[in-house]
Short mmCIF file of C-alpha atoms in Angstrom, two decimals:
data_model
loop_
_atom_site.label_atom_id
_atom_site.label_comp_id
_atom_site.label_asym_id
_atom_site.label_seq_id
_atom_site.Cartn_x
_atom_site.Cartn_y
_atom_site.Cartn_z
CA LEU J 1 60.04 4.30 -31.65
CA ASP J 2 57.78 1.21 -31.60
CA PRO J 3 56.40 1.37 -28.92
CA PRO J 4 57.26 4.95 -27.98
CA LEU J 5 58.97 4.78 -24.54
CA LEU J 6 60.14 7.16 -21.83
CA LEU J 7 62.00 6.48 -18.70
CA PHE J 8 62.67 7.99 -15.33
CA CYS J 9 64.46 6.89 -12.28
CA PRO J 10 62.82 7.45 -8.86
CA ALA J 11 64.86 6.75 -5.73
CA LYS J 12 64.10 3.53 -3.93
CA SER J 13 63.19 5.59 -0.90
CA ALA J 14 60.50 7.76 -3.03
CA SER J 15 57.19 7.99 -1.18
CA ALA J 16 55.34 7.51 -4.59
CA LEU J 17 57.05 4.25 -5.54
CA PRO J 18 54.60 1.81 -3.96
CA ALA J 19 51.75 3.65 -5.80
CA LEU J 20 53.59 3.58 -9.06
CA ARG J 21 54.17 -0.20 -8.78
CA GLU J 22 50.64 -0.84 -7.78
CA THR J 23 48.94 1.24 -10.57
CA LYS J 24 51.55 0.58 -13.18
CA ARG J 25 50.90 3.92 -14.54
CA PHE J 26 52.66 7.29 -14.20
CA ALA J 27 52.67 10.97 -15.51
CA ILE J 28 55.68 12.92 -16.25
CA ASN J 29 55.42 16.73 -16.49
CA VAL J 30 58.27 18.67 -18.03
CA LEU J 31 58.39 22.26 -16.62
CA HIS J 32 59.27 25.45 -18.52
CA ARG J 33 62.00 27.87 -17.48
CA ASP J 34 59.41 30.03 -15.52
CA SER J 35 58.32 27.11 -13.11
CA GLU J 36 61.10 27.27 -10.52
CA SER J 37 58.41 27.71 -7.72
CA VAL J 38 56.60 24.68 -9.02
CA ALA J 39 59.80 22.58 -9.15
CA ASN J 40 60.79 23.67 -5.66
CA ARG J 41 57.13 22.65 -4.33
CA PHE J 42 57.32 19.16 -5.89
CA ALA J 43 60.85 18.68 -4.63
CA THR J 44 59.65 19.36 -0.92
CA ARG J 45 58.70 16.22 1.16
CA ASN J 46 55.51 16.20 3.34
CA VAL J 47 53.47 18.88 1.46
CA ASP J 48 50.58 18.64 -0.85
CA ARG J 49 52.33 19.11 -4.04
CA PHE J 50 49.22 19.73 -5.98
CA ALA J 51 47.46 22.17 -3.40
CA ASP J 52 48.28 25.23 -5.44
CA ALA J 53 48.94 23.61 -8.78
CA VAL J 54 46.47 23.85 -11.63
CA TRP J 55 46.20 20.35 -12.98
CA GLU J 56 43.92 18.17 -15.22
CA ASP J 57 42.99 14.42 -14.71
CA TRP J 58 44.07 12.26 -17.62
CA ASP J 59 42.39 8.98 -16.70
CA GLY J 60 43.45 9.12 -13.12
CA LEU J 61 46.92 10.77 -13.77
CA PRO J 62 47.75 14.26 -12.55
CA ILE J 63 48.89 16.53 -15.51
CA LEU J 64 50.05 20.11 -14.79
CA ALA J 65 48.08 22.40 -16.95
CA ASP J 66 51.07 24.76 -17.47
CA ALA J 67 53.66 22.09 -18.18
CA LEU J 68 55.88 22.31 -21.18
CA ALA J 69 55.25 18.72 -22.01
CA SER J 70 53.30 16.11 -20.32
CA PHE J 71 53.21 12.37 -20.88
CA ALA J 72 50.84 9.71 -19.59
CA CYS J 73 52.50 6.28 -19.42
CA THR J 74 51.76 2.61 -18.61
CA LEU J 75 54.72 0.76 -16.98
CA HIS J 76 56.66 -1.18 -19.64
CA ALA J 77 59.59 -2.32 -17.64
CA GLU J 78 61.41 -1.91 -14.39
CA HIS J 79 65.11 -2.42 -13.82
CA ASP J 80 67.37 -2.04 -10.69
CA GLY J 81 69.45 0.93 -10.85
CA GLY J 82 71.40 0.93 -7.55
CA ASP J 83 69.69 3.24 -5.19
CA HIS J 84 67.05 4.20 -7.81
CA ILE J 85 64.69 2.13 -9.96
CA ILE J 86 64.70 2.60 -13.72
CA MET J 87 61.11 2.71 -14.73
CA VAL J 88 60.39 2.50 -18.57
CA GLY J 89 57.02 3.62 -19.57
CA ARG J 90 54.94 3.26 -22.76
CA ILE J 91 53.62 6.62 -23.70
CA ASP J 92 49.91 6.37 -24.04
CA ARG J 93 49.15 10.13 -24.43
CA LEU J 94 51.24 13.39 -24.71
CA ARG J 95 51.08 17.12 -25.04
CA PHE J 96 53.99 19.49 -25.99
CA GLU J 97 54.09 23.24 -26.18
CA HIS J 98 56.57 24.49 -28.70
CA VAL J 99 56.78 28.10 -27.51
CA ARG J 100 58.68 28.26 -24.15
CA ASP J 101 62.07 26.87 -23.00
CA PRO J 102 62.64 24.00 -20.55
CA LEU J 103 63.66 24.45 -16.92
CA LEU J 104 66.84 22.54 -16.06
CA TYR J 105 68.45 21.71 -12.74
CA VAL J 106 72.19 20.93 -13.00
CA LYS J 107 74.91 21.08 -10.27
CA GLY J 108 72.69 22.22 -7.56
CA ARG J 109 70.93 25.11 -9.34
CA TYR J 110 68.54 25.84 -11.96
CA ARG J 111 69.74 26.69 -15.52
CA GLN J 112 68.17 27.83 -18.66
CA VAL J 113 68.64 26.96 -22.18
CA ASP J 114 67.18 28.59 -25.27
CA ALA J 115 65.60 25.92 -27.48
CA PRO J 116 65.93 26.32 -31.02
CA GLN J 117 62.95 27.72 -32.86
#
């Protein structure tokens, strides 16, 4: 891809949305299948999500040290998506681990899939 892009869709009510728009930068951390407790913490409102997390600073962006994949992005485009915003980021830096499988959340519960080796 030229440029390499990644998108995510935060709710218009997301507490982080003003900061995302102001800085025009964001990080995406993809969790591995053993990270349900981390996913639950980050899905909880009004808590310090990074309090118990081991993370690194990638030029001001929080990257979870134990993530399956991590992306540092600069905002490339923003589109209306109903009650969400479609944010498209240009990938500036990434890290990916090939050993573990991803954590998925589908139909109200965590699921696992075995990634091909």
